[in-house]
Amino acid sequence: MNTRQLTELGQQLRVDSVRAAAAAGSGHPTSSMSAADLLAVLFANHLRYDFDRPAHPGNDRFILSKGHASPLLYAAYKAAGAINDTELMTFRRLGSRLEGHPTPRRLPWVETATGSLGQGLPVGVGIALSGKRLDRVGYRVWVLCGDSEMAEGSVWEAAEHAGYEHLDNLVAIVDVNRLGQRGPTRHGHDLDAYARRFRAFGWHTVEVDGHDVDAIDRAYGEAVSTVGQPTAIIARTLKGKGVASVQDREGLHGKPLPDADEAIEELGGVRDLRIEVRQPPAARMLHAVRAGHLELPRYETGDEVATRDAYGQALAALGTARGDVVALDGEVSDSTRAEFFAKEHPDRFFECYIAEQQLVAAAVGLAARGWVPYVSTFAAFLTRAHDFVRMASISGAGINLVGSHAGVAIGQDGPSQMGLEDLAMFRAVHGSTVLYPCDANQTAKLVAEMAGCEGVRYLRTSRGGMPVLYGPNEEFPVGGSKVLRVSPQDRLTVVAAGATVHEALKAAHALAADGISVQVIDLYSVKPVDRRALREAAEHTGCLLTVEDHHEEGGLGDAVLDAFLDGRPTPRLVRLAVRTMPGSASPEEQLHAAGIDAESIAAAAKLLVENAIVR
Amino acid sequence: MNTRQLTELGQQLRVDSVRAAAAAGSGHPTSSMSAADLLAVLFANHLRYDFDRPAHPGNDRFILSKGHASPLLYAAYKAAGAINDTELMTFRRLGSRLEGHPTPRRLPWVETATGSLGQGLPVGVGIALSGKRLDRVGYRVWVLCGDSEMAEGSVWEAAEHAGYEHLDNLVAIVDVNRLGQRGPTRHGHDLDAYARRFRAFGWHTVEVDGHDVDAIDRAYGEAVSTVGQPTAIIARTLKGKGVASVQDREGLHGKPLPDADEAIEELGGVRDLRIEVRQPPAARMLHAVRAGHLELPRYETGDEVATRDAYGQALAALGTARGDVVALDGEVSDSTRAEFFAKEHPDRFFECYIAEQQLVAAAVGLAARGWVPYVSTFAAFLTRAHDFVRMASISGAGINLVGSHAGVAIGQDGPSQMGLEDLAMFRAVHGSTVLYPCDANQTAKLVAEMAGCEGVRYLRTSRGGMPVLYGPNEEFPVGGSKVLRVSPQDRLTVVAAGATVHEALKAAHALAADGISVQVIDLYSVKPVDRRALREAAEHTGCLLTVEDHHEEGGLGDAVLDAFLDGRPTPRLVRLAVRTMPGSASPEEQLHAAGIDAESIAAAAKLLVENAIVR
């Protein structure tokens, strides 16, 4: 398109943004209007995208990181012929695909859910990594960012990663409209403040008037021709551009325009320009990857093996069998044992250094391109990426997260390194799967199993060695459990997972010597839980004693409740969990101090028997 | 100290680090050895600190952001006479104050718990802000960082905040030892890579040989004399410096030296040099702040008021009554209503822009200086700071966090803006308090009440207006609840909080018309829960129906279980919660779609009655 057409198109996108927000009675038209020219030029002259085939491997990828400017995105979809005006007017209504913030669950052209700021660029880095290192298709990733979100550290994790990896297939477009939600941003229209920062992280930068369509066009051209560096286009814009009553004014964030009809007139009225978006070049389908026979590692029962070791070995084996499996590390692969994968499959291993937000975001980006990512770091440090995990679930992203060094059982390093909130965090994620194995063969099977689940999957591993309980041929379906001890004389059921399974077995052994028989269940699938097994246990003994190496809230003890929430009689419940703040001590001392070792379990069981609380 | 003495002191700190780790059989001596000269010069010649009076208002503040180098810190404490050699040898043992990573819970000279990387500098920014804007005492904040942690976005949130606020009382010392845990860092010994980044964010930088004590001494002097900018000292060091078998070698992170005795000999043997740490200048005590009469806002019962409005108004009133209350915003104060505080108390209002990690870290820093911080942003976005909240609880920091826009009730904006995991996240934090008010008077009282709690306190507010249920004189103790409806004919108890309290009351009204009487409890204190009231309800009706605008895991439904975990009979439990992924819709449509509105509650109750599940 030429200058006049582009200018007209920009105005059309503004008008349609105003109309959509007016129809909805809410939304962010002023944030859309600032970026309208940026998007018009991109869609009309640079983006290569087949709207009929969003899965086309050669498609460029566009991410609206400032997701609240969704009216602009939908207006551009309309101009590209992907949706019609009737649908545009359903914006933000019940059942509409056009949500307040775009999500790929509903719209096939959206790469990742946005709306939590500072996430679009890190996910874009993941997609750009896929393009550079795996797909080897020449697509470009365009990310439209707001200026306010430049305050998020995750943006600079992304800037660091992209600069270091020389991702010249990545373009960040920063819509510097000077105004955040509650007032001016830190740097206002000081474009160089942003450019300086990007340059320091190794980016090529272009400063541009974001309402000069020719200058924008040249800037995009410069980005496309820049080799060896990602490009940041820093664009000076005006929030609410084109309508005098709102342009560059405070207090108008996230509100429909006061007088939409007048604004539309001022913008030159409704138009119906069509963009012929450039088609992507022919490209082979992604992931014509081998799928071979899976040879999981096998462990001898009775051997002492850490589940983190089994994770690393199983992941390496899975990588051998499946060419679509990739692994990502937060600079702790020697501890999580992801290094076993790295050694065998260096081409599919991504070192993300100590930047857990970018780590998870890269996985989301890789999953968007069809890869099956396994992310691992300490369970405790996955809390750093909680918001990214939350947004991944909104995207419907299929990612595997593995947290090592679970619980007080890690020993001397102390509470900062102990995952004690991770089960609660991952259980509360919509549609998640939460697994917590207690032995090496179980871990190996679950590592393979989790790849087939939907949504966010979490596996919790332990630092120290634990005896192998199960044979290598045993199966562990997600949603299952294992009864490790049962007899007609059982007075109560001990429900454990991971490290506490072994403590529970020791306790059961000691109690048996005292004439007290207890059932022991290994609840390796924390979400979904094995409702049938728990209900049978409730009928069998009438009392469940849960034991977990996790804070008492939101973990195993809460999870068992899922089996009894339909109004059926609930068994008596007793919970052992970490209730105090640990310090440094040996693993055994830690388990004892927390009251979750064999001795504590046996003592609790005896108390219940003595007080005739169990039958 | 002169050159020779400083060099000797550096060697002593190395030797003592090696000895402590050897005695413990674990720990991070090589990471300590790289920074030994940096710490020696700081403690000997620049830090102003009275170890006998850690609360002295004039004390400089030192933060070991690379908390794993704790042997070095403890060796310096020994050299300063704060601990003796016998205690140093208790490193990492059960009951010792000298934990694997330092915490202020155990050691009075530690400002904040570290061990999760990238947190020391953001907390240091909080303390420096306190010094500049509130205490107005001339102390300096020194933060010793690792090079690996420079990959964390939180470091750049801190760099941005400190640069923008011209915090020339803040010094970051970056120990560039080239080696992370699993191998080389991104930038190795490229000091300028770090310096460029800091300069881009407005810092003064000094590059230095981190083993040249005179150069270090000059660099600290330059930092002290730099006005208007924070200073970053980028120091080239060698991991394991001084012991040839480990110096600058990979694979030796977090391990005692292979041969401690030989290493000690190579380092010149055990020494017992004493540092006379400079005394701080005389300074007035902090917070000689007024404590006046608290005039909370009062609302008329029946009026429609959003709890976020009540939060903002109550916080402003609390700020008037208490001079030690400060407020921090993540650039959403118009939405959270923290703007009411900002208008009345601009001197105690901290705008942190969209950088939630720095937001919470600043609060931790301010709390460390004795202030009572209230942090507010959307509940959903507090997930961004989960790791900082977790570490705050390890610090024992007294911080108030307020999350607005709870649940699907926000309406059209969609899931990215909805707090649906926040109750689970905050319940699982050790020692936390979790509050969720349903009306304006209750909110106001709880805002004041939470200031008196220990540890991390969380208050959840709602976007939309809700009828005021309680009079302004009603009291709401933490750990309490309110019975809003009760009669001898009650068939079950509906337990609700926040938005669902109003739905529960409507449902109870409708059910009464159908001859079904139900009890309604407002469980505004989610943690701790009112065990007595829940047990009474269990005895009264035998069935609790929980209703919450939150995912089904880890929230209100799990919280009620806390009342029944001692093996007593558990009531029947039925849970209504958000189980699907919401889209955009009106608040009423959202509550209905999630199955947590009055109609859904009434339907669930009827089903329980019809199926004779309740008596």
PDB file of N, CA and C in Angstrom, chain A residues 207-262:
ATOM      1  N   GLU A 207      14.533   4.577  15.896  1.00  0.00           N
ATOM      2  CA  GLU A 207      13.556   5.478  16.495  1.00  0.00           C
ATOM      3  C   GLU A 207      12.742   6.099  15.372  1.00  0.00           C
ATOM      4  N   VAL A 208      11.448   6.212  15.586  1.00  0.00           N
ATOM      5  CA  VAL A 208      10.589   6.590  14.473  1.00  0.00           C
ATOM      6  C   VAL A 208       9.350   7.327  14.982  1.00  0.00           C
ATOM      7  N   ASP A 209       8.804   8.182  14.131  1.00  0.00           N
ATOM      8  CA  ASP A 209       7.502   8.805  14.398  1.00  0.00           C
ATOM      9  C   ASP A 209       6.438   7.748  14.087  1.00  0.00           C
ATOM     10  N   GLY A 210       5.762   7.295  15.086  1.00  0.00           N
ATOM     11  CA  GLY A 210       4.814   6.190  14.928  1.00  0.00           C
ATOM     12  C   GLY A 210       3.523   6.568  14.233  1.00  0.00           C
ATOM     13  N   HIS A 211       3.420   7.798  13.755  1.00  0.00           N
ATOM     14  CA  HIS A 211       2.262   8.179  12.948  1.00  0.00           C
ATOM     15  C   HIS A 211       2.667   8.583  11.531  1.00  0.00           C
ATOM     16  N   ASP A 212       3.925   8.385  11.201  1.00  0.00           N
ATOM     17  CA  ASP A 212       4.424   8.669   9.847  1.00  0.00           C
ATOM     18  C   ASP A 212       4.553   7.318   9.130  1.00  0.00           C
ATOM     19  N   VAL A 213       3.552   7.016   8.303  1.00  0.00           N
ATOM     20  CA  VAL A 213       3.495   5.659   7.738  1.00  0.00           C
ATOM     21  C   VAL A 213       4.713   5.332   6.863  1.00  0.00           C
ATOM     22  N   ASP A 214       5.260   6.329   6.194  1.00  0.00           N
ATOM     23  CA  ASP A 214       6.438   6.049   5.369  1.00  0.00           C
ATOM     24  C   ASP A 214       7.650   5.739   6.241  1.00  0.00           C
ATOM     25  N   ALA A 215       7.780   6.501   7.316  1.00  0.00           N
ATOM     26  CA  ALA A 215       8.905   6.257   8.227  1.00  0.00           C
ATOM     27  C   ALA A 215       8.766   4.878   8.864  1.00  0.00           C
ATOM     28  N   ILE A 216       7.540   4.512   9.216  1.00  0.00           N
ATOM     29  CA  ILE A 216       7.305   3.180   9.796  1.00  0.00           C
ATOM     30  C   ILE A 216       7.679   2.106   8.777  1.00  0.00           C
ATOM     31  N   ASP A 217       7.245   2.338   7.553  1.00  0.00           N
ATOM     32  CA  ASP A 217       7.531   1.383   6.485  1.00  0.00           C
ATOM     33  C   ASP A 217       9.040   1.176   6.333  1.00  0.00           C
ATOM     34  N   ARG A 218       9.783   2.275   6.364  1.00  0.00           N
ATOM     35  CA  ARG A 218      11.242   2.167   6.249  1.00  0.00           C
ATOM     36  C   ARG A 218      11.842   1.444   7.457  1.00  0.00           C
ATOM     37  N   ALA A 219      11.284   1.736   8.625  1.00  0.00           N
ATOM     38  CA  ALA A 219      11.809   1.098   9.850  1.00  0.00           C
ATOM     39  C   ALA A 219      11.622  -0.416   9.784  1.00  0.00           C
ATOM     40  N   TYR A 220      10.451  -0.845   9.326  1.00  0.00           N
ATOM     41  CA  TYR A 220      10.226  -2.295   9.191  1.00  0.00           C
ATOM     42  C   TYR A 220      11.199  -2.899   8.174  1.00  0.00           C
ATOM     43  N   GLY A 221      11.405  -2.149   7.100  1.00  0.00           N
ATOM     44  CA  GLY A 221      12.354  -2.614   6.096  1.00  0.00           C
ATOM     45  C   GLY A 221      13.753  -2.760   6.671  1.00  0.00           C
ATOM     46  N   GLU A 222      14.113  -1.806   7.515  1.00  0.00           N
ATOM     47  CA  GLU A 222      15.434  -1.852   8.152  1.00  0.00           C
ATOM     48  C   GLU A 222      15.525  -3.066   9.089  1.00  0.00           C
ATOM     49  N   ALA A 223      14.430  -3.328   9.794  1.00  0.00           N
ATOM     50  CA  ALA A 223      14.413  -4.492  10.692  1.00  0.00           C
ATOM     51  C   ALA A 223      14.609  -5.785   9.899  1.00  0.00           C
ATOM     52  N   VAL A 224      13.893  -5.872   8.794  1.00  0.00           N
ATOM     53  CA  VAL A 224      13.954  -7.095   7.989  1.00  0.00           C
ATOM     54  C   VAL A 224      15.360  -7.314   7.425  1.00  0.00           C
ATOM     55  N   SER A 225      16.045  -6.207   7.128  1.00  0.00           N
ATOM     56  CA  SER A 225      17.364  -6.355   6.512  1.00  0.00           C
ATOM     57  C   SER A 225      18.503  -6.381   7.533  1.00  0.00           C
ATOM     58  N   THR A 226      18.158  -6.315   8.805  1.00  0.00           N
ATOM     59  CA  THR A 226      19.202  -6.350   9.836  1.00  0.00           C
ATOM     60  C   THR A 226      19.596  -7.797  10.132  1.00  0.00           C
ATOM     61  N   VAL A 227      20.878  -8.043  10.062  1.00  0.00           N
ATOM     62  CA  VAL A 227      21.372  -9.414  10.244  1.00  0.00           C
ATOM     63  C   VAL A 227      22.180  -9.508  11.542  1.00  0.00           C
ATOM     64  N   GLY A 228      21.942 -10.569  12.283  1.00  0.00           N
ATOM     65  CA  GLY A 228      22.774 -10.859  13.453  1.00  0.00           C
ATOM     66  C   GLY A 228      22.305 -10.235  14.745  1.00  0.00           C
ATOM     67  N   GLN A 229      21.248  -9.431  14.666  1.00  0.00           N
ATOM     68  CA  GLN A 229      20.718  -8.776  15.859  1.00  0.00           C
ATOM     69  C   GLN A 229      19.205  -8.691  15.759  1.00  0.00           C
ATOM     70  N   PRO A 230      18.510  -8.807  16.870  1.00  0.00           N
ATOM     71  CA  PRO A 230      17.090  -8.458  16.862  1.00  0.00           C
ATOM     72  C   PRO A 230      16.954  -6.938  16.759  1.00  0.00           C
ATOM     73  N   THR A 231      15.818  -6.488  16.273  1.00  0.00           N
ATOM     74  CA  THR A 231      15.599  -5.045  16.121  1.00  0.00           C
ATOM     75  C   THR A 231      14.451  -4.577  17.009  1.00  0.00           C
ATOM     76  N   ALA A 232      14.679  -3.454  17.669  1.00  0.00           N
ATOM     77  CA  ALA A 232      13.598  -2.791  18.417  1.00  0.00           C
ATOM     78  C   ALA A 232      13.265  -1.485  17.715  1.00  0.00           C
ATOM     79  N   ILE A 233      12.002  -1.350  17.324  1.00  0.00           N
ATOM     80  CA  ILE A 233      11.544  -0.103  16.716  1.00  0.00           C
ATOM     81  C   ILE A 233      10.835   0.697  17.796  1.00  0.00           C
ATOM     82  N   ILE A 234      11.400   1.837  18.120  1.00  0.00           N
ATOM     83  CA  ILE A 234      10.866   2.651  19.203  1.00  0.00           C
ATOM     84  C   ILE A 234      10.064   3.771  18.547  1.00  0.00           C
ATOM     85  N   ALA A 235       8.768   3.713  18.705  1.00  0.00           N
ATOM     86  CA  ALA A 235       7.884   4.611  17.952  1.00  0.00           C
ATOM     87  C   ALA A 235       7.215   5.630  18.860  1.00  0.00           C
ATOM     88  N   ARG A 236       7.395   6.883  18.509  1.00  0.00           N
ATOM     89  CA  ARG A 236       6.727   7.960  19.254  1.00  0.00           C
ATOM     90  C   ARG A 236       5.286   8.060  18.758  1.00  0.00           C
ATOM     91  N   THR A 237       4.355   7.891  19.650  1.00  0.00           N
ATOM     92  CA  THR A 237       2.936   7.940  19.268  1.00  0.00           C
ATOM     93  C   THR A 237       2.147   8.763  20.278  1.00  0.00           C
ATOM     94  N   LEU A 238       0.896   8.986  19.945  1.00  0.00           N
ATOM     95  CA  LEU A 238      -0.010   9.692  20.848  1.00  0.00           C
ATOM     96  C   LEU A 238      -1.173   8.762  21.192  1.00  0.00           C
ATOM     97  N   LYS A 239      -1.412   8.625  22.473  1.00  0.00           N
ATOM     98  CA  LYS A 239      -2.554   7.823  22.906  1.00  0.00           C
ATOM     99  C   LYS A 239      -3.822   8.545  22.446  1.00  0.00           C
ATOM    100  N   GLY A 240      -4.753   7.804  21.905  1.00  0.00           N
ATOM    101  CA  GLY A 240      -5.990   8.430  21.419  1.00  0.00           C
ATOM    102  C   GLY A 240      -5.801   9.259  20.160  1.00  0.00           C
ATOM    103  N   LYS A 241      -4.687   9.003  19.440  1.00  0.00           N
ATOM    104  CA  LYS A 241      -4.335   9.796  18.245  1.00  0.00           C
ATOM    105  C   LYS A 241      -5.513   9.964  17.273  1.00  0.00           C
ATOM    106  N   GLY A 242      -5.739  11.202  16.871  1.00  0.00           N
ATOM    107  CA  GLY A 242      -6.722  11.461  15.828  1.00  0.00           C
ATOM    108  C   GLY A 242      -8.028  12.047  16.342  1.00  0.00           C
ATOM    109  N   VAL A 243      -8.235  11.994  17.635  1.00  0.00           N
ATOM    110  CA  VAL A 243      -9.469  12.551  18.213  1.00  0.00           C
ATOM    111  C   VAL A 243      -9.055  13.544  19.311  1.00  0.00           C
ATOM    112  N   ALA A 244      -9.264  14.818  18.994  1.00  0.00           N
ATOM    113  CA  ALA A 244      -8.710  15.878  19.844  1.00  0.00           C
ATOM    114  C   ALA A 244      -9.145  15.776  21.305  1.00  0.00           C
ATOM    115  N   SER A 245     -10.354  15.318  21.533  1.00  0.00           N
ATOM    116  CA  SER A 245     -10.864  15.316  22.912  1.00  0.00           C
ATOM    117  C   SER A 245     -10.176  14.278  23.795  1.00  0.00           C
ATOM    118  N   VAL A 246      -9.506  13.309  23.170  1.00  0.00           N
ATOM    119  CA  VAL A 246      -8.840  12.275  23.972  1.00  0.00           C
ATOM    120  C   VAL A 246      -7.338  12.194  23.705  1.00  0.00           C
ATOM    121  N   GLN A 247      -6.900  12.776  22.602  1.00  0.00           N
ATOM    122  CA  GLN A 247      -5.510  12.595  22.182  1.00  0.00           C
ATOM    123  C   GLN A 247      -4.504  13.109  23.212  1.00  0.00           C
ATOM    124  N   ASP A 248      -3.579  12.217  23.598  1.00  0.00           N
ATOM    125  CA  ASP A 248      -2.476  12.572  24.500  1.00  0.00           C
ATOM    126  C   ASP A 248      -2.976  13.073  25.852  1.00  0.00           C
ATOM    127  N   ARG A 249      -4.159  12.642  26.254  1.00  0.00           N
ATOM    128  CA  ARG A 249      -4.715  13.114  27.529  1.00  0.00           C
ATOM    129  C   ARG A 249      -4.729  12.017  28.582  1.00  0.00           C
ATOM    130  N   GLU A 250      -4.551  12.421  29.816  1.00  0.00           N
ATOM    131  CA  GLU A 250      -4.587  11.468  30.926  1.00  0.00           C
ATOM    132  C   GLU A 250      -6.022  11.116  31.315  1.00  0.00           C
ATOM    133  N   GLY A 251      -6.165  10.022  32.027  1.00  0.00           N
ATOM    134  CA  GLY A 251      -7.462   9.666  32.614  1.00  0.00           C
ATOM    135  C   GLY A 251      -8.410   8.990  31.648  1.00  0.00           C
ATOM    136  N   LEU A 252      -7.891   8.565  30.499  1.00  0.00           N
ATOM    137  CA  LEU A 252      -8.783   7.988  29.483  1.00  0.00           C
ATOM    138  C   LEU A 252      -8.372   6.566  29.103  1.00  0.00           C
ATOM    139  N   HIS A 253      -7.600   5.938  29.988  1.00  0.00           N
ATOM    140  CA  HIS A 253      -7.171   4.566  29.722  1.00  0.00           C
ATOM    141  C   HIS A 253      -8.340   3.612  29.967  1.00  0.00           C
ATOM    142  N   GLY A 254      -8.501   2.667  29.035  1.00  0.00           N
ATOM    143  CA  GLY A 254      -9.478   1.596  29.274  1.00  0.00           C
ATOM    144  C   GLY A 254     -10.920   2.063  29.328  1.00  0.00           C
ATOM    145  N   LYS A 255     -11.220   3.071  28.557  1.00  0.00           N
ATOM    146  CA  LYS A 255     -12.596   3.568  28.530  1.00  0.00           C
ATOM    147  C   LYS A 255     -13.020   3.812  27.090  1.00  0.00           C
ATOM    148  N   PRO A 256     -14.266   3.494  26.738  1.00  0.00           N
ATOM    149  CA  PRO A 256     -14.763   3.872  25.417  1.00  0.00           C
ATOM    150  C   PRO A 256     -14.700   5.395  25.280  1.00  0.00           C
ATOM    151  N   LEU A 257     -14.672   5.873  24.039  1.00  0.00           N
ATOM    152  CA  LEU A 257     -14.604   7.320  23.852  1.00  0.00           C
ATOM    153  C   LEU A 257     -15.912   7.972  24.306  1.00  0.00           C
ATOM    154  N   PRO A 258     -15.808   9.182  24.863  1.00  0.00           N
ATOM    155  CA  PRO A 258     -17.003   9.841  25.405  1.00  0.00           C
ATOM    156  C   PRO A 258     -18.100   9.985  24.343  1.00  0.00           C
ATOM    157  N   ASP A 259     -17.734  10.356  23.128  1.00  0.00           N
ATOM    158  CA  ASP A 259     -18.726  10.479  22.054  1.00  0.00           C
ATOM    159  C   ASP A 259     -18.188   9.757  20.823  1.00  0.00           C
ATOM    160  N   ALA A 260     -18.609   8.517  20.666  1.00  0.00           N
ATOM    161  CA  ALA A 260     -18.049   7.680  19.597  1.00  0.00           C
ATOM    162  C   ALA A 260     -18.406   8.227  18.222  1.00  0.00           C
ATOM    163  N   ASP A 261     -19.651   8.666  18.050  1.00  0.00           N
ATOM    164  CA  ASP A 261     -20.076   9.138  16.730  1.00  0.00           C
ATOM    165  C   ASP A 261     -19.257  10.340  16.281  1.00  0.00           C
ATOM    166  N   GLU A 262     -19.065  11.255  17.210  1.00  0.00           N
ATOM    167  CA  GLU A 262     -18.291  12.451  16.895  1.00  0.00           C
ATOM    168  C   GLU A 262     -16.843  12.069  16.558  1.00  0.00           C
TER     169      GLU A 262
END
